[in-house]
XYZ file of C-alpha atoms in Angstrom:
339
model
C 61.084 -28.733 15.518
C 57.444 -30.890 15.400
C 57.009 -33.329 11.854
C 53.585 -33.414 11.545
C 53.716 -35.370 7.974
C 54.882 -38.939 5.722
C 55.654 -36.453 2.976
C 58.448 -37.971 0.077
C 60.015 -34.878 -1.139
C 58.586 -37.079 -4.402
C 54.656 -35.233 -3.228
C 56.508 -31.773 -3.134
C 56.554 -31.257 -6.354
C 52.640 -31.200 -8.478
C 53.484 -34.601 -10.788
C 53.029 -33.009 -14.592
C 51.129 -33.985 -17.574
C 52.583 -35.243 -20.196
C 55.303 -37.718 -21.113
C 57.138 -39.562 -18.361
C 59.901 -38.521 -20.656
C 61.124 -36.774 -23.539
C 64.730 -36.236 -25.607
C 63.963 -33.759 -28.580
C 67.490 -34.094 -31.221
C 69.734 -34.386 -28.385
C 73.095 -34.051 -29.265
C 75.971 -35.281 -26.559
C 80.360 -34.540 -27.435
C 83.114 -35.936 -25.411
C 85.553 -33.377 -26.812
C 85.555 -34.048 -31.364
C 83.681 -37.818 -29.572
C 80.399 -38.018 -30.776
C 78.589 -39.673 -27.868
C 74.679 -38.812 -28.646
C 73.612 -38.089 -32.683
C 69.908 -36.178 -32.699
C 68.958 -38.951 -30.596
C 65.018 -38.820 -29.866
C 62.382 -40.905 -28.563
C 59.629 -40.409 -25.671
C 58.478 -42.729 -22.885
C 54.677 -43.152 -21.702
C 53.918 -43.006 -18.222
C 53.668 -46.208 -16.612
C 54.917 -48.230 -19.642
C 58.647 -50.308 -19.288
C 60.886 -49.049 -22.063
C 64.135 -51.004 -23.183
C 67.148 -49.034 -23.930
C 69.627 -51.358 -26.030
C 72.271 -51.001 -28.221
C 76.451 -52.403 -27.669
C 79.197 -51.996 -25.827
C 80.109 -48.039 -26.471
C 75.966 -47.153 -28.444
C 75.936 -44.671 -26.368
C 73.212 -46.355 -23.373
C 75.117 -45.090 -20.586
C 75.765 -41.567 -21.773
C 71.272 -41.317 -22.205
C 71.045 -42.300 -18.444
C 73.423 -40.260 -17.526
C 71.537 -36.819 -19.446
C 68.503 -37.915 -17.940
C 70.023 -39.035 -14.707
C 71.557 -35.134 -14.662
C 74.272 -36.436 -13.791
C 75.534 -34.963 -17.299
C 74.519 -32.174 -19.321
C 73.618 -32.221 -22.239
C 75.305 -30.424 -25.616
C 72.059 -29.647 -27.521
C 68.487 -31.098 -27.522
C 65.776 -30.660 -25.476
C 65.182 -33.095 -22.269
C 62.847 -33.363 -20.090
C 62.460 -36.321 -17.818
C 58.539 -35.562 -15.108
C 57.570 -33.284 -17.187
C 61.046 -31.240 -15.824
C 63.253 -29.826 -18.257
C 66.528 -31.577 -16.946
C 69.137 -27.507 -17.666
C 66.389 -26.202 -16.101
C 65.045 -28.479 -13.062
C 67.291 -30.737 -12.435
C 66.630 -31.336 -7.996
C 62.734 -31.707 -9.525
C 63.759 -34.266 -12.089
C 65.901 -35.676 -8.593
C 63.476 -35.819 -6.931
C 61.254 -37.426 -9.534
C 63.078 -40.569 -10.048
C 65.002 -43.741 -8.774
C 68.221 -45.316 -10.070
C 69.621 -48.432 -10.237
C 73.592 -48.275 -10.884
C 75.100 -51.021 -13.107
C 77.908 -51.297 -10.532
C 77.350 -51.763 -6.741
C 76.813 -48.656 -4.804
C 75.849 -49.975 -0.954
C 77.613 -48.549 1.292
C 78.520 -52.028 2.997
C 79.990 -51.560 6.357
C 76.476 -49.831 6.899
C 73.857 -52.141 7.529
C 70.372 -52.365 5.037
C 68.503 -50.334 7.354
C 71.800 -47.493 8.049
C 72.222 -47.810 3.647
C 68.133 -46.739 3.380
C 68.321 -44.568 6.122
C 71.169 -43.006 4.703
C 69.458 -42.536 1.044
C 66.143 -40.716 3.126
C 68.105 -38.369 4.722
C 70.219 -36.836 1.093
C 66.348 -36.924 -0.124
C 64.741 -34.188 2.888
C 62.735 -37.111 3.707
C 61.710 -36.471 7.786
C 61.895 -39.801 9.938
C 58.080 -40.518 10.379
C 58.096 -40.594 6.223
C 62.344 -42.882 6.341
C 60.765 -45.663 9.533
C 57.245 -46.054 7.470
C 59.729 -46.016 3.567
C 62.030 -47.930 4.727
C 59.764 -50.475 6.535
C 57.474 -51.242 2.340
C 60.539 -51.233 0.857
C 62.515 -53.966 2.394
C 59.269 -55.928 3.100
C 58.448 -56.202 -1.070
C 61.999 -57.266 -1.516
C 62.411 -59.567 0.772
C 64.665 -58.420 3.488
C 63.069 -57.458 6.362
C 64.605 -59.940 8.522
C 68.708 -58.627 6.857
C 67.238 -54.826 8.639
C 69.831 -55.374 10.546
C 72.492 -57.253 9.316
C 75.276 -55.591 8.085
C 75.616 -54.689 3.925
C 79.505 -56.304 3.442
C 77.939 -60.324 4.388
C 74.772 -59.773 1.645
C 75.002 -62.019 -1.678
C 75.103 -60.433 -5.157
C 71.315 -61.387 -5.290
C 70.467 -59.982 -1.886
C 72.869 -56.336 -2.609
C 70.790 -56.345 -6.076
C 67.296 -56.100 -3.842
C 68.495 -53.234 -1.777
C 69.913 -51.287 -4.151
C 65.935 -51.460 -6.086
C 64.979 -51.085 -2.545
C 66.813 -48.277 -2.034
C 66.010 -46.360 -5.416
C 62.188 -46.929 -4.667
C 62.646 -45.237 -1.230
C 61.530 -41.315 -1.714
C 58.543 -42.791 -3.616
C 59.901 -42.002 -7.325
C 57.639 -42.074 -10.579
C 60.881 -42.566 -13.389
C 63.546 -46.007 -12.420
C 66.082 -46.023 -13.957
C 67.879 -49.462 -14.322
C 71.387 -50.038 -15.749
C 71.440 -53.583 -16.161
C 70.103 -54.357 -12.795
C 70.432 -58.042 -12.685
C 74.091 -58.589 -15.119
C 75.932 -61.789 -13.364
C 72.567 -63.026 -11.128
C 71.701 -66.297 -11.518
C 67.760 -66.439 -13.384
C 65.000 -67.509 -10.407
C 67.411 -64.519 -8.654
C 66.418 -61.921 -11.706
C 62.760 -63.441 -11.788
C 62.188 -62.624 -8.614
C 64.000 -59.094 -9.087
C 61.892 -58.489 -12.003
C 58.556 -59.131 -10.118
C 58.864 -56.552 -7.554
C 59.608 -53.670 -9.802
C 56.789 -55.388 -12.332
C 54.702 -55.310 -9.353
C 55.785 -51.738 -9.144
C 54.709 -50.716 -12.107
C 50.797 -52.758 -11.644
C 50.558 -50.482 -8.195
C 51.427 -47.604 -8.472
C 52.566 -47.141 -12.374
C 56.555 -46.577 -11.164
C 57.437 -46.382 -15.573
C 60.981 -48.629 -15.838
C 63.531 -47.088 -18.415
C 65.586 -50.701 -18.605
C 69.409 -51.091 -19.536
C 70.175 -54.561 -20.302
C 72.120 -56.953 -21.192
C 69.477 -60.426 -22.083
C 67.136 -59.577 -23.815
C 64.596 -62.138 -22.679
C 63.676 -59.817 -19.862
C 62.852 -57.393 -22.318
C 60.125 -59.875 -24.124
C 57.153 -58.043 -22.481
C 58.375 -53.691 -22.607
C 55.840 -52.224 -24.262
C 58.781 -50.495 -26.479
C 62.326 -51.233 -26.884
C 64.603 -48.555 -28.818
C 67.827 -49.728 -30.080
C 70.701 -47.147 -30.302
C 74.589 -47.695 -32.325
C 76.925 -45.665 -32.550
C 75.144 -42.904 -30.727
C 71.671 -43.241 -32.542
C 68.551 -44.824 -33.008
C 67.751 -47.588 -36.108
C 64.922 -48.627 -34.841
C 62.266 -48.765 -32.585
C 59.062 -49.592 -31.324
C 57.408 -52.708 -29.446
C 58.433 -56.139 -29.633
C 56.144 -58.061 -31.528
C 56.468 -54.271 -34.436
C 59.758 -55.013 -34.047
C 60.123 -59.459 -35.267
C 56.965 -58.364 -37.469
C 59.144 -55.327 -39.352
C 62.563 -56.871 -38.764
C 62.713 -60.273 -37.532
C 65.064 -62.173 -39.736
C 65.426 -66.493 -38.755
C 68.766 -67.353 -38.744
C 71.479 -70.623 -38.722
C 73.323 -70.536 -35.945
C 76.074 -73.330 -36.597
C 79.871 -74.583 -35.242
C 81.730 -75.309 -38.593
C 83.539 -79.145 -38.122
C 86.938 -76.899 -38.859
C 88.933 -73.638 -39.574
C 88.579 -75.430 -42.959
C 85.198 -75.084 -42.850
C 84.784 -71.700 -41.426
C 86.318 -69.528 -44.490
C 84.347 -72.129 -46.854
C 80.968 -71.216 -45.471
C 82.451 -67.184 -44.197
C 83.095 -66.999 -47.869
C 79.437 -68.839 -49.132
C 77.346 -66.542 -46.950
C 78.608 -62.812 -46.447
C 75.113 -62.796 -44.079
C 76.635 -64.530 -41.721
C 77.603 -63.467 -38.800
C 80.894 -64.524 -35.932
C 78.893 -64.606 -33.034
C 83.021 -65.719 -31.498
C 86.200 -68.171 -32.500
C 84.161 -70.551 -34.147
C 79.998 -70.168 -33.911
C 78.307 -68.160 -36.461
C 74.854 -66.926 -37.332
C 73.710 -66.922 -41.246
C 70.684 -65.300 -41.803
C 67.590 -68.107 -42.544
C 66.094 -66.141 -46.453
C 63.435 -68.924 -48.154
C 61.281 -71.454 -47.268
C 63.977 -74.541 -49.037
C 67.225 -72.236 -47.192
C 67.388 -74.935 -44.636
C 66.846 -77.937 -47.251
C 69.819 -76.542 -50.050
C 71.734 -75.522 -46.869
C 72.311 -78.651 -45.727
C 72.575 -80.535 -48.462
C 76.613 -77.913 -48.971
C 77.394 -78.321 -45.776
C 75.330 -80.973 -43.949
C 78.466 -83.050 -43.376
C 81.277 -79.873 -41.779
C 79.504 -78.444 -38.794
C 79.345 -79.890 -35.055
C 76.701 -78.239 -34.797
C 73.102 -76.682 -36.393
C 70.248 -75.117 -34.786
C 67.564 -72.982 -36.319
C 66.601 -69.202 -34.974
C 62.890 -68.352 -35.748
C 62.247 -64.237 -35.663
C 63.350 -62.703 -32.002
C 64.007 -60.119 -30.786
C 67.818 -61.161 -29.949
C 67.996 -61.842 -33.847
C 66.446 -58.174 -34.816
C 69.301 -56.911 -32.607
C 71.616 -58.796 -34.704
C 70.579 -58.086 -37.703
C 70.616 -54.482 -36.821
C 73.574 -54.212 -35.207
C 75.283 -57.163 -36.040
C 76.379 -58.678 -32.589
C 74.738 -60.844 -30.006
C 73.854 -59.094 -27.404
C 75.572 -60.867 -24.635
C 78.375 -60.356 -25.876
C 80.437 -57.894 -23.092
C 78.647 -60.400 -20.085
C 79.259 -63.371 -22.448
C 82.514 -61.854 -22.069
C 83.182 -61.441 -18.795
C 82.517 -65.141 -17.960
C 85.184 -66.623 -20.081
C 87.633 -63.785 -19.141
C 86.967 -64.892 -15.227
C 86.581 -68.995 -16.060
C 90.034 -68.889 -17.555
C 91.845 -66.716 -14.997
C 90.336 -69.398 -12.671
C 92.385 -72.299 -14.664
C 95.201 -69.833 -15.284
C 95.171 -70.241 -11.621
C 94.348 -73.398 -11.226
C 98.146 -74.332 -13.115
C 100.020 -72.411 -9.991
C-alpha cells in the first residue's frame, strides 16, 4: 500500500479542549495499602508541572495511572481530554514517557531504537524517517545515529530516551527523574531541549525530580506525601506562603548534637551529623550563636527556598535518595579498594 502522508498517530485524533491532565478524587490501593488518597490536581496545557515528594510518597503510582500503566481504584482521571479507563489507546498516543530506569535496547543503534518506537506507534515509514532526523537533531545526536547504544555515555542515553519519547509528537511528556545521576552540564542541556519544545510546540511537561533547582522555573508545583497532596502552587506562591529560613549546622560532637536537638525540637536531622533548624524571628541567629556558636563545626544560613518548603512540609530533603545512593556507591568503592 502506498503511503501518502507523514501524519503521526497522535494527529489521528482531534486534540480536545481543556487541561492537559485532570485528576479528581483519585484513590489507589495495593492490597490493603493506600498508595494514593483522594488526589485531585489539574495540569494546564503547555505548562511545566512538577510533582515532588519523598520516596514512597505516591509519585510513581500517580505517573503510572496517568500513563495507563495502572488502573485507578476510584475517581476521575483524564489525560489530553481522554479518560484513562475508557480511552487508554488515545491517552497513550497523546503522551511520551521518559522512565527513571534506562529502557533502551543497547544492542541496537540510536536510529534503530527510534525506528522501532515509531513502528510500535504505527507511524508510516516516511513519518518515521522525518521524525528520526528531527529528534536526533534536537538532542544533538545526529552524528551518532548509527552508533550502537551500548557505546553511549549515560548522558547520551538519556538524550536518546527523550528523543524517543518525542518521536510520535506527543502532547504531554511525562518525565520520571529524567536527569538523575547526570552531571550538571548534561542536565542543563536536557532542560534546554525540553524548554525549547515547550516554546515551539506547546508541549506539556509533567516532571518528578530530586533536583529541586530544576523546577524553580516550573509553572506549578504539587507536593505529595504518603499518598496525599499536602501543598500546591507556583514556586513563588509556595515560598511566600510556606517559606522558612533555616540554619544548616553540623554540631562539633555527638553531645553537642543531643543538646541542639533538646533545645530545638523542631530541628530536622539531615543525616548522621547535619541538621536544619528553623530560623524564626529577626533575632534568632544572634541568640543561637550566643548559645551554641562554640559548639559547631559548620553553619550556613538559608533564606526561604523551595527546598526549605519541602523540608518544612515533609521533614526530609528532596535529595535523600540520590545522596544516599551516591554514598552507598562510595562506600562500596572504599570496600573494594581495601580488598
